[in-house]
Amino acid sequence: GIQVEQSPPDLILQEGANSTLRCNFSDSVNNLQWFHQNPWGQLINLFYIPSGTKQNGRLSATTVATERYSLLYISSSQTTDSGVYFCAVGGGGSNYKLTFGKGTLLTVNP
Amino acid sequence: SQTIHQWPATLVQPVGSPLSLECTVEGTSNPNLYWYRQAAGRGLQLLFYSVGIGQISSEVPQNLSASRPQDRQFILSSKKLLLSDSGFYLCACGQGVTKLFFGSGTQLSVL
């Protein structure tokens, strides 16, 4: 199956800093999503982005499918951005089944 | 937009006891439904998925089973729980190849 690697595994920031999270995948995909898991365990869908660039407020994401990576940008980080960020991918005939990376644990300090 | 109801939020069960976790979805019809498990250490593992009533696909052989008796109801079961079944269980819902949405999860501790 598709392998998904996320980096860095852990990231500590001061409030107001910017950050870039990376997701590499081992095969062609036609489904890629980014999620944020808050400290209470709730998973929130941030982006559905199999290719191209999208922006939502302080968050933006870019997927370069031909080079098999996606980036999540967080600008002017806030303490509420803390949590685990997951990249999940699906491809081929099973593109509705997502394989998750191990996530990036982001801690934003005040 | 869809709403996913998942309960209970926490559950403590003895080894060897049965399990039934229920997930119901509102605001959509004929969704794809999923059960994921998240062990300590963060990764999410797909356990079961369903594309329709009575259609269940298992991703990992294990002590668990799933059923979909109605279009918007997905049930995770076990006849006899093992210690290794402990974890955070998440129900998810999607329509084809679109955004996947998760319920709030059940933290299961098997003692």
mmCIF file of C-alpha atoms in Angstrom:
data_model
loop_
_atom_site.group_PDB
_atom_site.id
_atom_site.type_symbol
_atom_site.label_atom_id
_atom_site.label_comp_id
_atom_site.label_asym_id
_atom_site.label_seq_id
_atom_site.Cartn_x
_atom_site.Cartn_y
_atom_site.Cartn_z
ATOM 1 C CA GLY A 1 0.000 0.000 0.000
ATOM 2 C CA ILE A 2 0.867 3.674 -0.117
ATOM 3 C CA GLN A 3 3.409 4.869 2.452
ATOM 4 C CA VAL A 4 2.942 8.286 4.032
ATOM 5 C CA GLU A 5 5.715 10.124 5.851
ATOM 6 C CA GLN A 6 5.217 13.357 7.727
ATOM 7 C CA SER A 7 7.859 15.743 8.981
ATOM 8 C CA PRO A 8 8.805 17.010 11.405
ATOM 9 C CA PRO A 9 7.333 14.606 13.977
ATOM 10 C CA ASP A 10 7.309 17.329 16.625
ATOM 11 C CA LEU A 11 7.392 21.109 16.381
ATOM 12 C CA ILE A 12 7.417 23.757 19.105
ATOM 13 C CA LEU A 13 6.669 27.377 18.214
ATOM 14 C CA GLN A 14 6.133 30.684 19.891
ATOM 15 C CA GLU A 15 2.814 32.364 19.251
ATOM 16 C CA GLY A 16 2.967 34.437 16.085
ATOM 17 C CA ALA A 17 5.540 32.268 14.305
ATOM 18 C CA ASN A 18 5.019 30.620 10.921
ATOM 19 C CA SER A 19 5.533 26.939 10.144
ATOM 20 C CA THR A 20 5.562 24.448 7.290
ATOM 21 C CA LEU A 21 4.557 20.810 7.683
ATOM 22 C CA ARG A 22 5.459 18.286 5.020
ATOM 23 C CA CYS A 23 3.815 15.096 3.780
ATOM 24 C CA ASN A 24 5.600 12.722 1.391
ATOM 25 C CA PHE A 25 3.846 9.770 -0.188
ATOM 26 C CA SER A 26 5.176 6.769 -2.045
ATOM 27 C CA ASP A 27 2.765 6.437 -4.981
ATOM 28 C CA SER A 28 0.431 8.481 -7.120
ATOM 29 C CA VAL A 29 -2.686 9.641 -5.297
ATOM 30 C CA ASN A 30 -5.963 11.225 -6.266
ATOM 31 C CA ASN A 31 -7.160 11.892 -2.750
ATOM 32 C CA LEU A 32 -5.163 13.863 -0.169
ATOM 33 C CA GLN A 33 -6.531 15.464 2.960
ATOM 34 C CA TRP A 34 -5.101 17.356 5.943
ATOM 35 C CA PHE A 35 -6.593 17.029 9.416
ATOM 36 C CA HIS A 36 -6.067 18.689 12.774
ATOM 37 C CA GLN A 37 -6.617 16.659 15.946
ATOM 38 C CA ASN A 38 -7.195 18.901 18.930
ATOM 39 C CA PRO A 39 -6.093 17.991 22.469
ATOM 40 C CA TRP A 40 -9.549 16.475 23.119
ATOM 41 C CA GLY A 41 -9.160 14.032 20.267
ATOM 42 C CA GLN A 42 -11.533 15.585 17.752
ATOM 43 C CA LEU A 43 -10.316 15.337 14.157
ATOM 44 C CA ILE A 44 -11.156 18.339 11.989
ATOM 45 C CA ASN A 45 -10.832 18.238 8.234
ATOM 46 C CA LEU A 46 -8.717 21.179 7.079
ATOM 47 C CA PHE A 47 -8.285 20.583 3.363
ATOM 48 C CA TYR A 48 -9.195 18.204 0.589
ATOM 49 C CA ILE A 49 -6.305 18.886 -1.789
ATOM 50 C CA PRO A 50 -5.230 16.159 -4.236
ATOM 51 C CA SER A 51 -3.435 18.830 -6.258
ATOM 52 C CA GLY A 52 -2.901 22.579 -6.391
ATOM 53 C CA THR A 53 -3.106 25.188 -3.662
ATOM 54 C CA LYS A 54 -5.872 26.183 -1.272
ATOM 55 C CA GLN A 55 -6.109 28.749 1.488
ATOM 56 C CA ASN A 56 -8.382 29.056 4.479
ATOM 57 C CA GLY A 57 -7.578 31.977 6.736
ATOM 58 C CA ARG A 58 -4.125 31.541 8.264
ATOM 59 C CA LEU A 59 -3.798 28.042 6.845
ATOM 60 C CA SER A 60 -2.874 27.113 3.326
ATOM 61 C CA ALA A 61 -1.888 23.873 1.618
ATOM 62 C CA THR A 62 -0.098 22.933 -1.576
ATOM 63 C CA THR A 63 0.081 19.496 -3.186
ATOM 64 C CA VAL A 64 2.544 18.699 -5.972
ATOM 65 C CA ALA A 65 1.173 15.335 -7.020
ATOM 66 C CA THR A 66 3.841 14.715 -9.688
ATOM 67 C CA GLU A 67 6.559 15.011 -7.030
ATOM 68 C CA ARG A 68 4.534 13.171 -4.384
ATOM 69 C CA TYR A 69 4.432 15.708 -1.596
ATOM 70 C CA SER A 70 2.118 18.134 0.103
ATOM 71 C CA LEU A 71 2.829 21.088 2.378
ATOM 72 C CA LEU A 72 0.668 22.668 5.061
ATOM 73 C CA TYR A 73 1.494 26.262 5.988
ATOM 74 C CA ILE A 74 0.424 27.824 9.253
ATOM 75 C CA SER A 75 0.978 31.554 9.554
ATOM 76 C CA SER A 76 0.852 33.724 12.678
ATOM 77 C CA SER A 77 0.321 30.637 14.825
ATOM 78 C CA GLN A 78 -1.958 30.754 17.874
ATOM 79 C CA THR A 79 -2.103 28.535 20.934
ATOM 80 C CA THR A 80 -5.342 27.054 19.591
ATOM 81 C CA ASP A 81 -3.362 25.679 16.634
ATOM 82 C CA SER A 82 -1.722 23.182 18.989
ATOM 83 C CA GLY A 83 -2.442 19.522 18.372
ATOM 84 C CA VAL A 84 -1.532 16.839 15.873
ATOM 85 C CA TYR A 85 -1.689 17.478 12.137
ATOM 86 C CA PHE A 86 -2.307 14.468 9.923
ATOM 87 C CA CYS A 87 -1.895 13.995 6.224
ATOM 88 C CA ALA A 88 -3.984 11.195 4.678
ATOM 89 C CA VAL A 89 -3.873 9.881 1.125
ATOM 90 C CA GLY A 90 -5.790 7.560 -1.157
ATOM 91 C CA GLY A 91 -5.091 6.390 -4.670
ATOM 92 C CA GLY A 92 -6.061 4.147 -7.542
ATOM 93 C CA GLY A 93 -9.272 2.218 -7.280
ATOM 94 C CA SER A 94 -9.350 2.597 -3.511
ATOM 95 C CA ASN A 95 -9.055 6.346 -3.369
ATOM 96 C CA TYR A 96 -11.898 6.600 -0.872
ATOM 97 C CA LYS A 97 -9.828 4.647 1.694
ATOM 98 C CA LEU A 98 -7.354 6.973 3.320
ATOM 99 C CA THR A 99 -3.957 5.960 4.675
ATOM 100 C CA PHE A 100 -2.778 8.266 7.428
ATOM 101 C CA GLY A 101 0.694 9.447 8.248
ATOM 102 C CA LYS A 102 1.903 9.405 11.838
ATOM 103 C CA GLY A 103 1.291 13.111 12.208
ATOM 104 C CA THR A 104 3.150 16.199 13.347
ATOM 105 C CA LEU A 105 2.647 17.224 16.978
ATOM 106 C CA LEU A 106 2.550 21.024 17.062
ATOM 107 C CA THR A 107 2.855 22.916 20.329
ATOM 108 C CA VAL A 108 2.343 26.681 20.233
ATOM 109 C CA ASN A 109 3.479 28.446 23.382
ATOM 110 C CA PRO A 110 2.121 31.841 24.466
ATOM 111 C CA SER B 1 -23.590 19.171 6.307
ATOM 112 C CA GLN B 2 -23.413 15.809 8.013
ATOM 113 C CA THR B 3 -23.287 15.174 11.739
ATOM 114 C CA ILE B 4 -21.702 12.043 13.182
ATOM 115 C CA HIS B 5 -22.927 10.731 16.521
ATOM 116 C CA GLN B 6 -20.651 8.341 18.325
ATOM 117 C CA TRP B 7 -21.059 6.993 21.836
ATOM 118 C CA PRO B 8 -20.033 6.425 24.527
ATOM 119 C CA ALA B 9 -17.134 8.861 24.869
ATOM 120 C CA THR B 10 -15.268 6.582 27.268
ATOM 121 C CA LEU B 11 -15.659 2.912 28.087
ATOM 122 C CA VAL B 12 -13.868 0.606 30.506
ATOM 123 C CA GLN B 13 -14.428 -3.083 29.914
ATOM 124 C CA PRO B 14 -12.936 -6.261 31.416
ATOM 125 C CA VAL B 15 -11.022 -8.708 29.284
ATOM 126 C CA GLY B 16 -13.359 -11.265 27.749
ATOM 127 C CA SER B 17 -16.446 -9.047 27.802
ATOM 128 C CA PRO B 18 -18.418 -8.158 24.649
ATOM 129 C CA LEU B 19 -18.305 -4.800 22.910
ATOM 130 C CA SER B 20 -20.743 -2.776 20.861
ATOM 131 C CA LEU B 21 -19.941 0.737 19.655
ATOM 132 C CA GLU B 22 -22.502 2.552 17.586
ATOM 133 C CA CYS B 23 -22.116 5.341 15.077
ATOM 134 C CA THR B 24 -24.999 7.137 13.390
ATOM 135 C CA VAL B 25 -24.876 9.806 10.729
ATOM 136 C CA GLU B 26 -27.297 12.633 9.962
ATOM 137 C CA GLY B 27 -27.508 15.004 7.042
ATOM 138 C CA THR B 28 -26.404 12.708 4.242
ATOM 139 C CA SER B 29 -27.539 9.561 2.464
ATOM 140 C CA ASN B 30 -25.663 6.519 1.188
ATOM 141 C CA PRO B 31 -22.365 7.597 2.745
ATOM 142 C CA ASN B 32 -19.160 5.592 2.933
ATOM 143 C CA LEU B 33 -18.627 4.730 6.596
ATOM 144 C CA TYR B 34 -15.373 3.860 8.335
ATOM 145 C CA TRP B 35 -14.040 2.643 11.664
ATOM 146 C CA TYR B 36 -10.515 3.754 12.557
ATOM 147 C CA ARG B 37 -8.485 2.966 15.662
ATOM 148 C CA GLN B 38 -5.836 5.228 17.104
ATOM 149 C CA ALA B 39 -3.396 3.631 19.526
ATOM 150 C CA ALA B 40 -1.078 5.588 21.780
ATOM 151 C CA GLY B 41 1.574 7.031 19.507
ATOM 152 C CA ARG B 42 -0.851 8.811 17.202
ATOM 153 C CA GLY B 43 -1.225 6.739 14.003
ATOM 154 C CA LEU B 44 -4.728 5.994 12.716
ATOM 155 C CA GLN B 45 -5.391 2.500 11.438
ATOM 156 C CA LEU B 46 -8.355 1.725 9.182
ATOM 157 C CA LEU B 47 -10.273 -1.247 10.605
ATOM 158 C CA PHE B 48 -13.435 -1.499 8.499
ATOM 159 C CA TYR B 49 -15.221 0.408 5.781
ATOM 160 C CA SER B 50 -18.627 0.130 4.189
ATOM 161 C CA VAL B 51 -19.971 1.512 0.912
ATOM 162 C CA GLY B 52 -23.556 0.385 1.525
ATOM 163 C CA ILE B 53 -25.996 -1.498 3.750
ATOM 164 C CA GLY B 54 -24.675 -4.938 4.611
ATOM 165 C CA GLN B 55 -21.392 -4.325 2.741
ATOM 166 C CA ILE B 56 -18.392 -4.550 5.060
ATOM 167 C CA SER B 57 -14.725 -4.700 4.150
ATOM 168 C CA SER B 58 -12.137 -5.590 6.749
ATOM 169 C CA GLU B 59 -8.675 -4.121 6.505
ATOM 170 C CA VAL B 60 -6.982 -5.891 9.379
ATOM 171 C CA PRO B 61 -7.700 -9.398 10.692
ATOM 172 C CA GLN B 62 -8.498 -9.078 14.368
ATOM 173 C CA ASN B 63 -10.866 -9.695 17.198
ATOM 174 C CA LEU B 64 -13.413 -7.162 15.957
ATOM 175 C CA SER B 65 -16.289 -7.152 13.491
ATOM 176 C CA ALA B 66 -18.497 -4.477 11.966
ATOM 177 C CA SER B 67 -22.041 -4.315 10.685
ATOM 178 C CA ARG B 68 -24.167 -1.798 8.822
ATOM 179 C CA PRO B 69 -27.823 -2.629 9.441
ATOM 180 C CA GLN B 70 -29.087 0.723 8.138
ATOM 181 C CA ASP B 71 -27.826 3.282 5.654
ATOM 182 C CA ARG B 72 -26.582 5.678 8.324
ATOM 183 C CA GLN B 73 -25.708 3.260 11.125
ATOM 184 C CA PHE B 74 -22.369 1.557 11.594
ATOM 185 C CA ILE B 75 -21.629 -0.773 14.509
ATOM 186 C CA LEU B 76 -18.308 -2.096 15.789
ATOM 187 C CA SER B 77 -18.484 -5.278 17.853
ATOM 188 C CA SER B 78 -16.472 -7.899 19.630
ATOM 189 C CA LYS B 79 -17.583 -11.117 21.319
ATOM 190 C CA LYS B 80 -14.604 -11.202 23.702
ATOM 191 C CA LEU B 81 -12.350 -8.209 24.226
ATOM 192 C CA LEU B 82 -8.582 -8.548 24.471
ATOM 193 C CA LEU B 83 -6.144 -6.208 26.205
ATOM 194 C CA SER B 84 -4.808 -5.275 22.767
ATOM 195 C CA ASP B 85 -8.235 -3.929 21.762
ATOM 196 C CA SER B 86 -7.682 -0.864 23.933
ATOM 197 C CA GLY B 87 -7.490 2.379 21.998
ATOM 198 C CA PHE B 88 -9.343 5.367 20.641
ATOM 199 C CA TYR B 89 -12.029 4.335 18.141
ATOM 200 C CA LEU B 90 -13.213 6.806 15.556
ATOM 201 C CA CYS B 91 -16.133 6.570 13.176
ATOM 202 C CA ALA B 92 -15.850 8.521 9.939
ATOM 203 C CA CYS B 93 -18.138 9.395 7.065
ATOM 204 C CA GLY B 94 -17.510 10.444 3.484
ATOM 205 C CA GLN B 95 -19.205 10.715 0.104
ATOM 206 C CA GLY B 96 -17.060 9.058 -2.550
ATOM 207 C CA VAL B 97 -13.771 10.873 -2.965
ATOM 208 C CA THR B 98 -14.496 13.949 -0.897
ATOM 209 C CA LYS B 99 -13.731 15.262 2.539
ATOM 210 C CA LEU B 100 -13.778 12.702 5.329
ATOM 211 C CA PHE B 101 -15.498 13.727 8.566
ATOM 212 C CA PHE B 102 -14.949 12.130 11.958
ATOM 213 C CA GLY B 103 -17.050 11.573 15.044
ATOM 214 C CA SER B 104 -15.790 12.548 18.476
ATOM 215 C CA GLY B 105 -14.441 9.075 19.252
ATOM 216 C CA THR B 106 -14.666 6.460 22.003
ATOM 217 C CA GLN B 107 -11.738 5.855 24.343
ATOM 218 C CA LEU B 108 -11.826 2.133 25.128
ATOM 219 C CA SER B 109 -9.798 0.716 27.990
ATOM 220 C CA VAL B 110 -9.739 -3.059 28.362
ATOM 221 C CA LEU B 111 -8.546 -4.131 31.811
#
